[in-house]
PDB file of C-alpha atoms and ligand atoms in Angstrom:
ATOM      1  CA  UNK A   1     -88.083 -10.078   3.599  1.00  0.00           C
ATOM      2  CA  UNK A   2     -91.545 -11.245   2.482  1.00  0.00           C
ATOM      3  CA  UNK A   3     -94.272 -13.776   3.604  1.00  0.00           C
ATOM      4  CA  UNK A   4     -94.733 -14.713   0.044  1.00  0.00           C
ATOM      5  CA  UNK A   5     -92.821 -14.204  -3.347  1.00  0.00           C
ATOM      6  CA  UNK A   6     -94.697 -14.859  -6.579  1.00  0.00           C
ATOM      7  CA  UNK A   7     -92.674 -15.246  -9.746  1.00  0.00           C
ATOM      8  CA  UNK A   8     -94.761 -14.294 -12.698  1.00  0.00           C
ATOM      9  CA  UNK A   9     -97.801 -11.939 -13.049  1.00  0.00           C
ATOM     10  CA  UNK A  10     -99.725 -13.841 -15.575  1.00  0.00           C
ATOM     11  CA  UNK A  11    -103.313 -14.774 -14.782  1.00  0.00           C
ATOM     12  CA  UNK A  12    -102.244 -17.182 -11.978  1.00  0.00           C
ATOM     13  CA  UNK A  13     -99.618 -14.962 -10.209  1.00  0.00           C
ATOM     14  CA  UNK A  14    -101.654 -11.673 -10.598  1.00  0.00           C
ATOM     15  CA  UNK A  15    -104.811 -13.448  -9.279  1.00  0.00           C
ATOM     16  CA  UNK A  16    -102.840 -14.946  -6.164  1.00  0.00           C
ATOM     17  CA  UNK A  17    -101.437 -11.585  -5.480  1.00  0.00           C
ATOM     18  CA  UNK A  18    -104.816  -9.906  -5.582  1.00  0.00           C
ATOM     19  CA  UNK A  19    -106.390 -12.689  -3.234  1.00  0.00           C
ATOM     20  CA  UNK A  20    -103.457 -12.668  -0.707  1.00  0.00           C
ATOM     21  CA  UNK A  21    -102.074  -9.076  -1.095  1.00  0.00           C
ATOM     22  CA  UNK A  22    -103.803  -7.516   1.841  1.00  0.00           C
ATOM     23  CA  UNK A  23    -103.296 -10.364   4.424  1.00  0.00           C
ATOM     24  CA  UNK A  24     -99.582 -10.995   3.758  1.00  0.00           C
ATOM     25  CA  UNK A  25     -96.392  -9.222   2.795  1.00  0.00           C
ATOM     26  CA  UNK A  26     -96.270 -10.178  -0.839  1.00  0.00           C
ATOM     27  CA  UNK A  27     -93.552  -9.668  -3.619  1.00  0.00           C
ATOM     28  CA  UNK A  28     -94.719 -10.025  -7.242  1.00  0.00           C
ATOM     29  CA  UNK A  29     -91.999 -10.237  -9.816  1.00  0.00           C
ATOM     30  CA  UNK A  30     -92.709 -10.149 -13.663  1.00  0.00           C
ATOM     31  CA  UNK A  31     -90.244  -9.918 -16.403  1.00  0.00           C
ATOM     32  CA  UNK A  32     -92.683  -8.283 -18.867  1.00  0.00           C
ATOM     33  CA  UNK A  33     -93.038  -4.561 -18.794  1.00  0.00           C
ATOM     34  CA  UNK A  34     -96.848  -4.829 -18.010  1.00  0.00           C
ATOM     35  CA  UNK A  35     -97.180  -1.152 -16.602  1.00  0.00           C
ATOM     36  CA  UNK A  36     -95.994   0.527 -19.802  1.00  0.00           C
ATOM     37  CA  UNK A  37     -98.421   1.441 -22.664  1.00  0.00           C
ATOM     38  CA  UNK A  38     -99.628  -1.679 -24.435  1.00  0.00           C
ATOM     39  CA  UNK A  39     -97.474  -3.110 -27.206  1.00  0.00           C
ATOM     40  CA  UNK A  40     -94.116  -1.962 -25.584  1.00  0.00           C
ATOM     41  CA  UNK A  41     -93.462  -5.235 -23.648  1.00  0.00           C
ATOM     42  CA  UNK A  42     -90.159  -6.687 -24.460  1.00  0.00           C
ATOM     43  CA  UNK A  43     -91.333 -10.397 -24.125  1.00  0.00           C
ATOM     44  CA  UNK A  44     -94.482 -11.082 -26.120  1.00  0.00           C
ATOM     45  CA  UNK A  45     -96.722 -13.687 -24.895  1.00  0.00           C
ATOM     46  CA  UNK A  46     -97.562 -16.528 -27.319  1.00  0.00           C
ATOM     47  CA  UNK A  47    -101.334 -17.174 -26.501  1.00  0.00           C
ATOM     48  CA  UNK A  48    -104.558 -17.104 -28.602  1.00  0.00           C
ATOM     49  CA  UNK A  49    -106.342 -15.052 -25.943  1.00  0.00           C
ATOM     50  CA  UNK A  50    -109.566 -17.001 -26.142  1.00  0.00           C
ATOM     51  CA  UNK A  51    -111.369 -17.079 -22.714  1.00  0.00           C
ATOM     52  CA  UNK A  52    -112.939 -20.567 -22.453  1.00  0.00           C
ATOM     53  CA  UNK A  53    -116.219 -21.231 -20.579  1.00  0.00           C
ATOM     54  CA  UNK A  54    -114.368 -22.755 -17.540  1.00  0.00           C
ATOM     55  CA  UNK A  55    -112.234 -19.393 -17.225  1.00  0.00           C
ATOM     56  CA  UNK A  56    -115.466 -17.392 -17.516  1.00  0.00           C
ATOM     57  CA  UNK A  57    -117.005 -19.327 -14.825  1.00  0.00           C
ATOM     58  CA  UNK A  58    -113.996 -18.870 -12.525  1.00  0.00           C
ATOM     59  CA  UNK A  59    -113.999 -15.082 -13.210  1.00  0.00           C
ATOM     60  CA  UNK A  60    -117.601 -15.072 -12.369  1.00  0.00           C
ATOM     61  CA  UNK A  61    -117.099 -16.968  -9.136  1.00  0.00           C
ATOM     62  CA  UNK A  62    -114.520 -14.220  -8.246  1.00  0.00           C
ATOM     63  CA  UNK A  63    -117.022 -11.539  -8.918  1.00  0.00           C
ATOM     64  CA  UNK A  64    -115.057 -10.169 -12.001  1.00  0.00           C
ATOM     65  CA  UNK A  65    -116.365  -8.978 -15.139  1.00  0.00           C
ATOM     66  CA  UNK A  66    -114.233  -8.035 -18.178  1.00  0.00           C
ATOM     67  CA  UNK A  67    -113.753  -4.474 -19.224  1.00  0.00           C
ATOM     68  CA  UNK A  68    -114.873  -3.783 -22.825  1.00  0.00           C
ATOM     69  CA  UNK A  69    -111.490  -2.600 -23.955  1.00  0.00           C
ATOM     70  CA  UNK A  70    -110.047  -6.131 -23.195  1.00  0.00           C
ATOM     71  CA  UNK A  71    -112.287  -7.670 -25.766  1.00  0.00           C
ATOM     72  CA  UNK A  72    -111.410  -7.939 -29.480  1.00  0.00           C
ATOM     73  CA  UNK A  73    -113.817  -8.473 -32.419  1.00  0.00           C
ATOM     74  CA  UNK A  74    -115.267 -10.691 -33.531  1.00  0.00           C
ATOM     75  CA  UNK A  75    -116.811 -12.640 -30.548  1.00  0.00           C
ATOM     76  CA  UNK A  76    -116.775 -16.220 -31.544  1.00  0.00           C
ATOM     77  CA  UNK A  77    -119.311 -19.053 -30.913  1.00  0.00           C
ATOM     78  CA  UNK A  78    -118.373 -21.505 -33.657  1.00  0.00           C
ATOM     79  CA  UNK A  79    -115.415 -23.767 -34.027  1.00  0.00           C
ATOM     80  CA  UNK A  80    -114.595 -25.127 -37.548  1.00  0.00           C
ATOM     81  CA  UNK A  81    -112.509 -28.314 -37.172  1.00  0.00           C
ATOM     82  CA  UNK A  82    -110.806 -29.757 -40.065  1.00  0.00           C
ATOM     83  CA  UNK A  83    -108.966 -33.063 -40.316  1.00  0.00           C
ATOM     84  CA  UNK A  84    -106.340 -32.266 -42.981  1.00  0.00           C
ATOM     85  CA  UNK A  85    -105.729 -35.980 -43.580  1.00  0.00           C
ATOM     86  CA  UNK A  86    -109.170 -37.203 -44.358  1.00  0.00           C
ATOM     87  CA  UNK A  87    -110.582 -33.755 -45.518  1.00  0.00           C
ATOM     88  CA  UNK A  88    -113.539 -34.138 -43.039  1.00  0.00           C
ATOM     89  CA  UNK A  89    -114.910 -30.953 -41.682  1.00  0.00           C
ATOM     90  CA  UNK A  90    -117.318 -30.054 -38.822  1.00  0.00           C
ATOM     91  CA  UNK A  91    -118.685 -26.955 -37.237  1.00  0.00           C
ATOM     92  CA  UNK A  92    -119.724 -27.012 -33.657  1.00  0.00           C
ATOM     93  CA  UNK A  93    -120.799 -24.421 -31.110  1.00  0.00           C
ATOM     94  CA  UNK A  94    -118.589 -23.262 -28.110  1.00  0.00           C
ATOM     95  CA  UNK A  95    -118.699 -19.865 -26.314  1.00  0.00           C
ATOM     96  CA  UNK A  96    -115.331 -18.168 -26.163  1.00  0.00           C
ATOM     97  CA  UNK A  97    -114.643 -14.512 -25.419  1.00  0.00           C
ATOM     98  CA  UNK A  98    -112.098 -13.189 -27.772  1.00  0.00           C
ATOM     99  CA  UNK A  99    -109.572 -11.091 -25.928  1.00  0.00           C
ATOM    100  CA  UNK A 100    -106.406  -9.138 -26.457  1.00  0.00           C
ATOM    101  CA  UNK A 101    -104.211 -11.272 -24.185  1.00  0.00           C
ATOM    102  CA  UNK A 102    -101.791  -8.614 -23.256  1.00  0.00           C
ATOM    103  CA  UNK A 103    -104.606  -6.192 -22.128  1.00  0.00           C
ATOM    104  CA  UNK A 104    -106.068  -9.159 -20.231  1.00  0.00           C
ATOM    105  CA  UNK A 105    -102.949  -9.455 -18.289  1.00  0.00           C
ATOM    106  CA  UNK A 106    -102.586  -5.802 -17.687  1.00  0.00           C
ATOM    107  CA  UNK A 107    -106.112  -5.651 -16.334  1.00  0.00           C
ATOM    108  CA  UNK A 108    -105.517  -8.528 -13.957  1.00  0.00           C
ATOM    109  CA  UNK A 109    -102.360  -6.888 -12.798  1.00  0.00           C
ATOM    110  CA  UNK A 110    -104.207  -3.662 -12.278  1.00  0.00           C
ATOM    111  CA  UNK A 111    -106.500  -5.336  -9.683  1.00  0.00           C
ATOM    112  CA  UNK A 112    -103.418  -6.156  -7.458  1.00  0.00           C
ATOM    113  CA  UNK A 113    -103.897  -4.148  -4.212  1.00  0.00           C
ATOM    114  CA  UNK A 114    -101.016  -1.435  -3.591  1.00  0.00           C
ATOM    115  CA  UNK A 115    -100.018  -3.315  -0.486  1.00  0.00           C
ATOM    116  CA  UNK A 116     -98.272  -5.734  -2.908  1.00  0.00           C
ATOM    117  CA  UNK A 117     -94.733  -4.929  -3.870  1.00  0.00           C
ATOM    118  CA  UNK A 118     -94.916  -5.410  -7.734  1.00  0.00           C
ATOM    119  CA  UNK A 119     -91.509  -5.356  -9.436  1.00  0.00           C
ATOM    120  CA  UNK A 120     -92.319  -5.108 -13.144  1.00  0.00           C
ATOM    121  CA  UNK A 121     -90.035  -5.787 -15.233  1.00  0.00           C
ATOM    122  CA  UNK A 122     -87.950  -7.808 -13.182  1.00  0.00           C
ATOM    123  CA  UNK A 123     -86.343 -10.932 -14.525  1.00  0.00           C
ATOM    124  CA  UNK A 124     -85.905 -13.751 -11.809  1.00  0.00           C
ATOM    125  CA  UNK A 125     -82.575 -15.345 -12.447  1.00  0.00           C
ATOM    126  CA  UNK A 126     -82.153 -17.705  -9.386  1.00  0.00           C
ATOM    127  CA  UNK A 127     -84.250 -19.152  -6.692  1.00  0.00           C
ATOM    128  CA  UNK A 128     -82.970 -21.537  -3.893  1.00  0.00           C
ATOM    129  CA  UNK A 129     -83.824 -22.719  -0.472  1.00  0.00           C
ATOM    130  CA  UNK A 130     -81.679 -21.392   2.347  1.00  0.00           C
ATOM    131  CA  UNK A 131     -82.578 -22.905   5.670  1.00  0.00           C
ATOM    132  CA  UNK A 132     -86.285 -22.069   6.227  1.00  0.00           C
ATOM    133  CA  UNK A 133     -86.418 -19.326   3.597  1.00  0.00           C
ATOM    134  CA  UNK A 134     -86.372 -18.804  -0.145  1.00  0.00           C
ATOM    135  CA  UNK A 135     -83.799 -16.633  -1.676  1.00  0.00           C
ATOM    136  CA  UNK A 136     -84.423 -14.893  -5.107  1.00  0.00           C
ATOM    137  CA  UNK A 137     -82.048 -13.094  -7.262  1.00  0.00           C
ATOM    138  CA  UNK A 138     -83.573 -10.815  -9.977  1.00  0.00           C
ATOM    139  CA  UNK A 139     -82.480  -8.226 -12.476  1.00  0.00           C
ATOM    140  CA  UNK A 140     -84.203  -5.006 -12.374  1.00  0.00           C
ATOM    141  CA  UNK A 141     -83.165  -1.939 -14.284  1.00  0.00           C
ATOM    142  CA  UNK A 142     -79.851  -3.619 -15.034  1.00  0.00           C
ATOM    143  CA  UNK A 143     -79.170  -4.300 -11.328  1.00  0.00           C
ATOM    144  CA  UNK A 144     -79.037  -7.522  -9.515  1.00  0.00           C
ATOM    145  CA  UNK A 145     -81.373  -7.598  -6.527  1.00  0.00           C
ATOM    146  CA  UNK A 146     -82.238 -10.016  -3.746  1.00  0.00           C
ATOM    147  CA  UNK A 147     -85.189 -10.790  -1.716  1.00  0.00           C
ATOM    148  CA  UNK A 148     -86.043 -13.561   0.882  1.00  0.00           C
ATOM    149  CA  UNK A 149     -89.511 -15.029   1.375  1.00  0.00           C
ATOM    150  CA  UNK A 150     -90.976 -17.578   3.777  1.00  0.00           C
ATOM    151  CA  UNK A 151     -93.146 -19.089   0.842  1.00  0.00           C
ATOM    152  CA  UNK A 152     -92.459 -19.050  -2.808  1.00  0.00           C
ATOM    153  CA  UNK A 153     -94.940 -19.583  -5.702  1.00  0.00           C
ATOM    154  CA  UNK A 154     -93.787 -20.363  -9.170  1.00  0.00           C
ATOM    155  CA  UNK A 155     -96.438 -18.757 -11.439  1.00  0.00           C
ATOM    156  CA  UNK A 156     -93.869 -18.375 -14.123  1.00  0.00           C
ATOM    157  CA  UNK A 157     -95.642 -20.373 -16.809  1.00  0.00           C
ATOM    158  CA  UNK A 158     -95.032 -23.638 -18.736  1.00  0.00           C
ATOM    159  CA  UNK A 159     -91.214 -23.201 -18.830  1.00  0.00           C
ATOM    160  CA  UNK A 160     -91.080 -22.368 -15.118  1.00  0.00           C
ATOM    161  CA  UNK A 161     -87.593 -21.480 -13.601  1.00  0.00           C
ATOM    162  CA  UNK A 162     -88.936 -22.061 -10.129  1.00  0.00           C
ATOM    163  CA  UNK A 163     -89.966 -25.708 -11.155  1.00  0.00           C
ATOM    164  CA  UNK A 164     -86.654 -26.389 -12.851  1.00  0.00           C
ATOM    165  CA  UNK A 165     -84.779 -25.168  -9.859  1.00  0.00           C
ATOM    166  CA  UNK A 166     -86.942 -26.700  -6.985  1.00  0.00           C
ATOM    167  CA  UNK A 167     -88.631 -29.642  -8.520  1.00  0.00           C
ATOM    168  CA  UNK A 168     -86.006 -30.957 -10.991  1.00  0.00           C
ATOM    169  CA  UNK A 169     -86.870 -34.435 -12.333  1.00  0.00           C
ATOM    170  CA  UNK A 170     -90.438 -34.274 -10.923  1.00  0.00           C
ATOM    171  CA  UNK A 171     -93.536 -33.707 -12.921  1.00  0.00           C
ATOM    172  CA  UNK A 172     -91.704 -34.085 -16.271  1.00  0.00           C
ATOM    173  CA  UNK A 173     -93.944 -32.523 -19.126  1.00  0.00           C
ATOM    174  CA  UNK A 174     -94.106 -33.319 -22.728  1.00  0.00           C
ATOM    175  CA  UNK A 175     -92.798 -30.165 -24.469  1.00  0.00           C
ATOM    176  CA  UNK A 176     -94.147 -28.567 -27.643  1.00  0.00           C
ATOM    177  CA  UNK A 177     -92.904 -25.661 -29.542  1.00  0.00           C
ATOM    178  CA  UNK A 178     -95.757 -23.084 -30.030  1.00  0.00           C
ATOM    179  CA  UNK A 179     -95.642 -20.760 -33.025  1.00  0.00           C
ATOM    180  CA  UNK A 180     -98.123 -18.071 -33.802  1.00  0.00           C
ATOM    181  CA  UNK A 181     -97.958 -15.816 -36.937  1.00  0.00           C
ATOM    182  CA  UNK A 182    -100.108 -12.841 -37.392  1.00  0.00           C
ATOM    183  CA  UNK A 183    -101.699 -12.067 -40.922  1.00  0.00           C
ATOM    184  CA  UNK A 184    -103.514  -8.975 -42.055  1.00  0.00           C
ATOM    185  CA  UNK A 185    -106.980  -9.793 -43.518  1.00  0.00           C
ATOM    186  CA  UNK A 186    -109.636  -7.954 -45.348  1.00  0.00           C
ATOM    187  CA  UNK A 187    -112.526  -9.699 -43.464  1.00  0.00           C
ATOM    188  CA  UNK A 188    -112.431 -11.454 -40.108  1.00  0.00           C
ATOM    189  CA  UNK A 189    -113.305 -15.050 -40.279  1.00  0.00           C
ATOM    190  CA  UNK A 190    -116.537 -15.757 -38.104  1.00  0.00           C
ATOM    191  CA  UNK A 191    -115.054 -18.786 -36.428  1.00  0.00           C
ATOM    192  CA  UNK A 192    -112.158 -20.282 -34.530  1.00  0.00           C
ATOM    193  CA  UNK A 193    -110.418 -23.002 -36.644  1.00  0.00           C
ATOM    194  CA  UNK A 194    -108.790 -26.129 -35.436  1.00  0.00           C
ATOM    195  CA  UNK A 195    -106.662 -28.277 -37.691  1.00  0.00           C
ATOM    196  CA  UNK A 196    -105.576 -31.943 -37.071  1.00  0.00           C
ATOM    197  CA  UNK A 197    -102.810 -33.688 -39.014  1.00  0.00           C
ATOM    198  CA  UNK A 198    -100.829 -36.379 -37.410  1.00  0.00           C
ATOM    199  CA  UNK A 199     -98.185 -36.093 -40.135  1.00  0.00           C
ATOM    200  CA  UNK A 200     -97.332 -32.521 -38.821  1.00  0.00           C
ATOM    201  CA  UNK A 201     -98.150 -32.871 -35.017  1.00  0.00           C
ATOM    202  CA  UNK A 202    -100.036 -34.889 -32.454  1.00  0.00           C
ATOM    203  CA  UNK A 203    -101.272 -31.675 -31.122  1.00  0.00           C
ATOM    204  CA  UNK A 204    -103.203 -29.227 -33.408  1.00  0.00           C
ATOM    205  CA  UNK A 205    -103.099 -26.003 -35.368  1.00  0.00           C
ATOM    206  CA  UNK A 206    -105.653 -23.113 -35.144  1.00  0.00           C
ATOM    207  CA  UNK A 207    -106.606 -19.839 -36.496  1.00  0.00           C
ATOM    208  CA  UNK A 208    -108.325 -17.093 -34.284  1.00  0.00           C
ATOM    209  CA  UNK A 209    -109.443 -13.794 -35.845  1.00  0.00           C
ATOM    210  CA  UNK A 210    -108.196 -10.679 -33.925  1.00  0.00           C
ATOM    211  CA  UNK A 211    -109.847  -7.481 -35.520  1.00  0.00           C
ATOM    212  CA  UNK A 212    -108.128  -6.906 -38.949  1.00  0.00           C
ATOM    213  CA  UNK A 213    -105.611  -9.663 -38.174  1.00  0.00           C
ATOM    214  CA  UNK A 214    -105.824 -13.529 -38.277  1.00  0.00           C
ATOM    215  CA  UNK A 215    -103.588 -15.494 -36.031  1.00  0.00           C
ATOM    216  CA  UNK A 216    -102.188 -18.966 -37.324  1.00  0.00           C
ATOM    217  CA  UNK A 217    -100.904 -20.988 -34.586  1.00  0.00           C
ATOM    218  CA  UNK A 218     -99.794 -24.624 -34.010  1.00  0.00           C
ATOM    219  CA  UNK A 219     -98.228 -26.537 -31.156  1.00  0.00           C
ATOM    220  CA  UNK A 220     -95.520 -28.773 -32.897  1.00  0.00           C
ATOM    221  CA  UNK A 221     -93.163 -31.452 -31.312  1.00  0.00           C
ATOM    222  CA  UNK A 222     -89.767 -29.743 -31.026  1.00  0.00           C
ATOM    223  CA  UNK A 223     -88.002 -33.059 -31.900  1.00  0.00           C
ATOM    224  CA  UNK A 224     -88.578 -32.510 -35.626  1.00  0.00           C
ATOM    225  CA  UNK A 225     -88.418 -29.365 -37.503  1.00  0.00           C
ATOM    226  CA  UNK A 226     -91.130 -27.251 -36.035  1.00  0.00           C
ATOM    227  CA  UNK A 227     -90.525 -24.314 -38.569  1.00  0.00           C
ATOM    228  CA  UNK A 228     -90.733 -26.511 -41.504  1.00  0.00           C
ATOM    229  CA  UNK A 229     -93.949 -28.199 -40.096  1.00  0.00           C
ATOM    230  CA  UNK A 230     -95.476 -24.718 -39.670  1.00  0.00           C
ATOM    231  CA  UNK A 231     -94.739 -23.946 -43.275  1.00  0.00           C
ATOM    232  CA  UNK A 232     -96.262 -27.079 -44.413  1.00  0.00           C
ATOM    233  CA  UNK A 233     -99.349 -26.394 -42.461  1.00  0.00           C
ATOM    234  CA  UNK A 234     -99.736 -22.828 -44.056  1.00  0.00           C
ATOM    235  CA  UNK A 235     -99.281 -24.509 -47.531  1.00  0.00           C
ATOM    236  CA  UNK A 236    -102.141 -26.968 -46.796  1.00  0.00           C
ATOM    237  CA  UNK A 237    -104.547 -24.390 -45.580  1.00  0.00           C
ATOM    238  CA  UNK A 238    -104.363 -22.613 -49.029  1.00  0.00           C
ATOM    239  CA  UNK A 239    -106.726 -25.447 -50.155  1.00  0.00           C
ATOM    240  CA  UNK A 240    -109.328 -24.574 -47.607  1.00  0.00           C
ATOM    241  CA  UNK A 241    -109.471 -20.851 -48.469  1.00  0.00           C
ATOM    242  CA  UNK A 242    -107.405 -19.367 -45.792  1.00  0.00           C
ATOM    243  CA  UNK A 243    -105.622 -16.514 -47.621  1.00  0.00           C
ATOM    244  CA  UNK A 244    -102.439 -16.235 -45.504  1.00  0.00           C
ATOM    245  CA  UNK A 245    -100.348 -13.526 -46.828  1.00  0.00           C
ATOM    246  CA  UNK A 246     -97.571 -11.982 -44.663  1.00  0.00           C
ATOM    247  CA  UNK A 247     -97.312  -8.150 -44.825  1.00  0.00           C
ATOM    248  CA  UNK A 248     -93.798  -8.317 -46.182  1.00  0.00           C
ATOM    249  CA  UNK A 249     -90.962 -10.661 -45.876  1.00  0.00           C
ATOM    250  CA  UNK A 250     -89.978 -10.544 -42.231  1.00  0.00           C
ATOM    251  CA  UNK A 251     -92.643  -7.962 -41.304  1.00  0.00           C
ATOM    252  CA  UNK A 252     -95.903  -8.623 -39.575  1.00  0.00           C
ATOM    253  CA  UNK A 253     -94.434 -11.832 -38.158  1.00  0.00           C
ATOM    254  CA  UNK A 254     -94.902 -12.343 -34.697  1.00  0.00           C
ATOM    255  CA  UNK A 255     -93.263 -15.589 -33.658  1.00  0.00           C
ATOM    256  CA  UNK A 256     -92.375 -17.118 -30.363  1.00  0.00           C
ATOM    257  CA  UNK A 257     -91.749 -20.414 -29.028  1.00  0.00           C
ATOM    258  CA  UNK A 258     -92.350 -21.767 -25.640  1.00  0.00           C
ATOM    259  CA  UNK A 259     -93.250 -24.847 -23.576  1.00  0.00           C
ATOM    260  CA  UNK A 260     -96.773 -25.699 -23.218  1.00  0.00           C
ATOM    261  CA  UNK A 261     -98.865 -28.155 -21.303  1.00  0.00           C
ATOM    262  CA  UNK A 262    -100.658 -30.706 -23.301  1.00  0.00           C
ATOM    263  CA  UNK A 263    -104.284 -29.829 -22.797  1.00  0.00           C
ATOM    264  CA  UNK A 264    -107.124 -32.160 -23.531  1.00  0.00           C
TER     265      UNK A 264
HETATM  266  C1  LIG B 301     -99.601 -20.788 -28.358  1.00  0.00           C
HETATM  267  C2  LIG B 301    -100.514 -20.805 -27.246  1.00  0.00           C
HETATM  268  C3  LIG B 301    -101.751 -20.409 -27.306  1.00  0.00           C
HETATM  269  C4  LIG B 301    -102.692 -20.394 -26.240  1.00  0.00           C
HETATM  270  N1  LIG B 301    -103.936 -19.990 -26.499  1.00  0.00           N
HETATM  271  C5  LIG B 301    -104.834 -19.996 -25.294  1.00  0.00           C
HETATM  272  C6  LIG B 301    -106.072 -19.609 -25.501  1.00  0.00           C
HETATM  273  O1  LIG B 301    -106.459 -19.144 -26.511  1.00  0.00           O
HETATM  274  N2  LIG B 301    -106.825 -19.632 -24.388  1.00  0.00           N
HETATM  275  C7  LIG B 301    -106.449 -20.096 -23.260  1.00  0.00           C
HETATM  276  O2  LIG B 301    -107.278 -20.161 -22.216  1.00  0.00           O
HETATM  277  N3  LIG B 301    -105.273 -20.600 -22.989  1.00  0.00           N
HETATM  278  C8  LIG B 301    -104.330 -20.505 -24.049  1.00  0.00           C
HETATM  279  N4  LIG B 301    -103.046 -20.854 -23.938  1.00  0.00           N
HETATM  280  C9  LIG B 301    -102.634 -21.240 -22.558  1.00  0.00           C
HETATM  281  C10 LIG B 301    -102.438 -20.140 -21.702  1.00  0.00           C
HETATM  282  O3  LIG B 301    -101.550 -19.161 -22.423  1.00  0.00           O
HETATM  283  C11 LIG B 301    -101.891 -20.476 -20.276  1.00  0.00           C
HETATM  284  O4  LIG B 301    -102.674 -21.522 -19.783  1.00  0.00           O
HETATM  285  C12 LIG B 301    -101.832 -19.203 -19.462  1.00  0.00           C
HETATM  286  O5  LIG B 301    -101.057 -18.282 -19.910  1.00  0.00           O
HETATM  287  C13 LIG B 301    -101.286 -19.767 -18.051  1.00  0.00           C
HETATM  288  O6  LIG B 301    -101.357 -18.715 -17.231  1.00  0.00           O
HETATM  289  P1  LIG B 301    -100.127 -18.616 -16.112  1.00  0.00           P
HETATM  290  O7  LIG B 301    -100.501 -17.342 -15.288  1.00  0.00           O
HETATM  291  O8  LIG B 301     -99.939 -19.955 -15.330  1.00  0.00           O
HETATM  292  O9  LIG B 301     -98.852 -18.477 -16.834  1.00  0.00           O
HETATM  293  P2  LIG B 301     -98.283 -17.343 -17.929  1.00  0.00           P
HETATM  294  O10 LIG B 301     -99.475 -16.628 -18.456  1.00  0.00           O
HETATM  295  O11 LIG B 301     -97.411 -18.029 -18.795  1.00  0.00           O
HETATM  296  O12 LIG B 301     -97.629 -16.328 -16.985  1.00  0.00           O
HETATM  297  C14 LIG B 301     -96.353 -16.598 -16.604  1.00  0.00           C
HETATM  298  C15 LIG B 301     -95.761 -15.201 -16.376  1.00  0.00           C
HETATM  299  O13 LIG B 301     -94.491 -15.389 -15.799  1.00  0.00           O
HETATM  300  C16 LIG B 301     -93.547 -14.482 -16.201  1.00  0.00           C
HETATM  301  N5  LIG B 301     -92.261 -15.130 -16.134  1.00  0.00           N
HETATM  302  C17 LIG B 301     -91.771 -16.269 -16.705  1.00  0.00           C
HETATM  303  N6  LIG B 301     -90.454 -16.283 -16.300  1.00  0.00           N
HETATM  304  C18 LIG B 301     -90.174 -15.457 -15.430  1.00  0.00           C
HETATM  305  C19 LIG B 301     -88.936 -14.987 -14.680  1.00  0.00           C
HETATM  306  N7  LIG B 301     -87.781 -15.835 -14.774  1.00  0.00           N
HETATM  307  N8  LIG B 301     -88.944 -13.824 -14.135  1.00  0.00           N
HETATM  308  C20 LIG B 301     -90.072 -12.997 -13.930  1.00  0.00           C
HETATM  309  N9  LIG B 301     -91.166 -13.290 -14.587  1.00  0.00           N
HETATM  310  C21 LIG B 301     -91.213 -14.407 -15.307  1.00  0.00           C
HETATM  311  C22 LIG B 301     -93.829 -14.326 -17.764  1.00  0.00           C
HETATM  312  O14 LIG B 301     -93.517 -13.227 -18.390  1.00  0.00           O
HETATM  313  C23 LIG B 301     -95.473 -14.490 -17.586  1.00  0.00           C
HETATM  314  O15 LIG B 301     -96.037 -13.161 -17.540  1.00  0.00           O
HETATM  315  C24 LIG B 301    -102.242 -20.947 -25.123  1.00  0.00           C
HETATM  316  C25 LIG B 301    -100.838 -21.360 -24.896  1.00  0.00           C
HETATM  317  C26 LIG B 301     -99.993 -21.243 -25.807  1.00  0.00           C
HETATM  318  C27 LIG B 301     -98.503 -21.645 -25.856  1.00  0.00           C
END
C-alpha cells in the first residue's frame, strides 16, 4: 500500500520520485533494467539524447548539474537544416548538450532517495481503479505482483499504458513511428542535422553524432510504410555527403519504434 505509485522511471518519473520520495510512501516501477551495467537493458530507448536549452534550464532550477560521464562527444551548437525537396540548406546556432541517453536516465534514477521502493525491472501489466485506490499488477522476475496506491502517476512515456487504461478516448494523439539507426563513422559531423521532405513525412529526419557513431533518425507516419520511407531518406542523404554504411547486414542496427508526441 503506497501513497503514490509512479509507472516509468524516465526523466519524468525519476524526477517526481526524487522530489516526493521523502515526504510520501512512493513506489516507482520501471520495465528497463536501469540498475544493471550500461548497455544491458532489455528495452532500448529510442531517443536522440540531445538536452535542449529549456531542459538545461529546468535542471538548473532544480539545482542539478550533469556528471561528465553522461556527456558524449562532440558537443553541438550548430544545426544544419536541409529541405530535401527544394535543396535549400541553412545553418543556425542552438546550444544542445549531447548525451548518452541511457546514462542520463541511470543518473536521474540514482538521485531517487532510498526511501522510495524502486522496482526495476518491473513491467506494469494492468492498472485499474478500485473504490478509492489504484490497483497495479506488474511482472517482476517472472512473478506477477500487486500493489495498491492512493495516487497513480503515468510517467510511462508516449505509449502510456496508464493513459490507455484510465483516459481512453481522451487526449487522442497523432502517432508516428520513430526509427533510429546507428552507423559507424571515421569522423564525427560537427552539427545536428535536420531534414524536411513532405513526400516522406510531415515530421522530420535527423542525424546526431555520438562519438564514433552517427544516429540517423526519422519520425514517420505509421499509416504508410515507415521502413520504406526511412530507406528512401537514407538514399536521398547520399547526395548530401552523409556516408551511411551499416557495419554488416543486420548488425550495428539499433531500430525501435514507438509513439511520440508531435513537438513544435
Ligand atoms: C526517436 C526520438 C528521438 C528523441 N530525441 C530527443 C532528443 O534528442 N532530445 C529530447 O529532449 N527529447 C527527445 N525525444 C523525446 C524524449 O525521448 C521524451 O520527451 C522523453 O523521453 C520523455 O520522458 P518521459 O520520462 O516522459 O518518458 P520516457 O523517457 O519515455 O520514459 C518512460 C519510462 O516508462 C517506462 N515504461 C513504459 N511502459 C512501462 C510499463 N508498462 N511498465 C513499466 N515501465 C514502463 C519506460 O521503460 C521508460 O523508461 C525523442 C523521442 C523520440 C521518439
